[in-house]
Amino acid sequence: MTARPPFPGAELNRLTDRQTARIRLHCVPPSGTGSEFFLPWVAVFSELFDLVAVDLPGRGTRAGEPSITDIGWAATGIAEAIAADLRHRPPADGFYAVFGHSFGALLAFEATHRLRSESRTEPDLLALSAVPPPNRDGLDDHIARNLGAGIAVITEIMGWEQPTDDALTRTVYTPFLADAVALLQHTRRAWPPLSARLSVFGGLDDPMVDPESLPEWGACTTADARVHRFPGGHHYLRTQVAEVVGRLTDDLLAAYRSPASG
């Protein structure tokens, strides 16, 4: 008898269906959220871009499924889903990119390494937002230091107001708690440098990610790395969609016009 997998797999949600798009962008949402996190981006990106977002179990439209509590499993599932998307619906010119925010950025980083090792492909650009470089204290350290604060630290990390309804509290916090468990038991690896270009984003007042540390992500690639800082805290991009998309668009077009050597 075939053993059941420990968790459901990652799925992709096509936020746009732009057949003539030149650039495909795979987006990984932050902790506790699904692909709906990126819906405000649809109207801001031009027709040059096709947006595909990751849906993990336990959140969004998949709220009834058990959440993943293993980062390696989640990153592998994301990599497999992206690889399948590239095979079954190849992007125009073969150009694709990956973006992740906060916990989603960590998943995007590890998924990109698994794409390289398992599928022999790397995105033309990897964009990471609100996540410390690997040589610094990570999101797991912040959670471990603040566990005693309970629901207050969860509210701070998620950037939401605390729900007053018990049922809503379970819906909102259950996937985040699963992600916290995944972070706390995650074993970091020393990954070899990527050949993909990097774009790194962060908030100037982020209590979890020192904005001055963001250039250190440059050591994770043999290509160039651009750093962008914005006013605000850990979830700065919630209120600055147009500004973030504008910088990301510039970086994507630069990579499209001048691909990094593999």
Tab-separated table of N, CA, C and O in Angstrom, residues 20 34 39 49 57 67 77 81 90 95 114 116-117 121 133 144 160 186 193 202-203 209 220 233 237 242 257 261:
chain	number	residue	atom	x	y	z
A	20	THR	N	0.022	36.729	-24.452
A	20	THR	CA	1.104	37.427	-25.143
A	20	THR	C	2.130	38.010	-24.186
A	20	THR	O	3.042	38.721	-24.617
A	34	GLY	N	-2.924	33.364	1.210
A	34	GLY	CA	-2.893	32.612	-0.037
A	34	GLY	C	-2.625	33.532	-1.216
A	34	GLY	O	-2.165	34.674	-1.064
A	39	LEU	N	-3.568	39.816	-5.401
A	39	LEU	CA	-4.599	40.330	-6.290
A	39	LEU	C	-4.453	41.828	-6.582
A	39	LEU	O	-4.696	42.255	-7.720
A	49	PHE	N	3.307	41.230	-18.419
A	49	PHE	CA	3.561	40.301	-17.320
A	49	PHE	C	2.373	39.375	-17.099
A	49	PHE	O	1.221	39.800	-17.110
A	57	PRO	N	-1.718	24.778	1.275
A	57	PRO	CA	-2.876	24.304	2.032
A	57	PRO	C	-2.994	25.002	3.381
A	57	PRO	O	-1.997	25.444	3.961
A	67	SER	N	-2.352	22.489	7.278
A	67	SER	CA	-1.218	23.324	6.887
A	67	SER	C	0.084	22.531	6.899
A	67	SER	O	0.254	21.589	7.680
A	77	GLY	N	7.498	21.355	-2.923
A	77	GLY	CA	6.209	21.398	-3.619
A	77	GLY	C	6.075	22.611	-4.516
A	77	GLY	O	5.544	22.526	-5.630
A	81	ALA	N	5.692	22.548	-8.574
A	81	ALA	CA	4.569	23.210	-9.234
A	81	ALA	C	5.045	24.193	-10.295
A	81	ALA	O	4.477	24.272	-11.392
A	90	PRO	N	4.920	26.768	-21.383
A	90	PRO	CA	6.189	27.505	-21.391
A	90	PRO	C	5.955	29.004	-21.578
A	90	PRO	O	5.156	29.414	-22.422
A	95	PHE	N	11.348	33.234	-20.362
A	95	PHE	CA	11.716	34.091	-19.235
A	95	PHE	C	10.700	33.944	-18.101
A	95	PHE	O	9.506	34.107	-18.306
A	114	ARG	N	15.926	24.357	-5.196
A	114	ARG	CA	15.422	23.040	-5.575
A	114	ARG	C	15.095	22.986	-7.071
A	114	ARG	O	15.248	21.933	-7.693
A	116	ARG	N	16.859	24.444	-9.289
A	116	ARG	CA	18.162	24.245	-9.910
A	116	ARG	C	18.651	22.806	-9.752
A	116	ARG	O	19.131	22.189	-10.719
A	117	SER	N	18.522	22.265	-8.541
A	117	SER	CA	19.077	20.933	-8.298
A	117	SER	C	18.223	19.815	-8.884
A	117	SER	O	18.755	18.801	-9.356
A	121	THR	N	16.855	24.202	-13.743
A	121	THR	CA	16.419	25.511	-14.225
A	121	THR	C	16.500	26.505	-13.073
A	121	THR	O	16.361	26.133	-11.912
A	133	PRO	N	19.172	38.103	5.195
A	133	PRO	CA	20.115	37.253	4.445
A	133	PRO	C	20.505	36.039	5.281
A	133	PRO	O	20.402	36.065	6.523
A	144	ALA	N	11.383	32.922	18.073
A	144	ALA	CA	11.867	32.279	19.293
A	144	ALA	C	12.070	33.292	20.418
A	144	ALA	O	11.736	33.019	21.581
A	160	TRP	N	-1.587	42.487	11.084
A	160	TRP	CA	-3.040	42.569	11.125
A	160	TRP	C	-3.493	43.006	12.513
A	160	TRP	O	-2.767	42.882	13.491
A	186	HIS	N	13.063	24.439	11.421
A	186	HIS	CA	13.774	24.438	10.149
A	186	HIS	C	15.290	24.412	10.368
A	186	HIS	O	15.826	25.143	11.198
A	193	PRO	N	26.023	29.609	-4.466
A	193	PRO	CA	25.447	30.810	-5.090
A	193	PRO	C	24.631	30.464	-6.328
A	193	PRO	O	24.954	29.549	-7.094
A	202	GLY	N	12.903	45.727	1.141
A	202	GLY	CA	12.703	45.757	2.578
A	202	GLY	C	12.151	47.076	3.066
A	202	GLY	O	12.189	48.090	2.352
A	203	GLY	N	11.620	47.057	4.295
A	203	GLY	CA	11.100	48.255	4.933
A	203	GLY	C	12.162	48.912	5.802
A	203	GLY	O	12.910	48.228	6.508
A	209	VAL	N	13.920	42.642	10.193
A	209	VAL	CA	14.958	42.577	9.158
A	209	VAL	C	15.686	43.915	9.134
A	209	VAL	O	15.099	44.940	8.787
A	220	CYS	N	24.713	35.620	-2.361
A	220	CYS	CA	23.950	34.413	-2.709
A	220	CYS	C	23.807	34.222	-4.208
A	220	CYS	O	23.104	33.305	-4.644
A	233	GLY	N	7.277	49.208	7.918
A	233	GLY	CA	7.752	48.077	8.689
A	233	GLY	C	7.808	46.794	7.879
A	233	GLY	O	8.049	46.806	6.674
A	237	LEU	N	4.851	46.665	1.995
A	237	LEU	CA	4.318	46.619	0.624
A	237	LEU	C	2.797	46.583	0.565
A	237	LEU	O	2.208	46.806	-0.495
A	242	ALA	N	1.977	50.143	-5.745
A	242	ALA	CA	2.430	50.743	-6.997
A	242	ALA	C	3.932	50.989	-6.985
A	242	ALA	O	4.624	50.749	-7.991
A	257	ARG	N	16.019	42.215	-20.792
A	257	ARG	CA	16.783	42.786	-21.906
A	257	ARG	C	18.239	42.346	-21.900
A	257	ARG	O	18.883	42.312	-22.957
A	261	SER	N	24.421	35.501	-17.438
A	261	SER	CA	25.007	34.272	-17.987
A	261	SER	C	24.829	33.149	-16.997
A	261	SER	O	24.985	33.336	-15.797
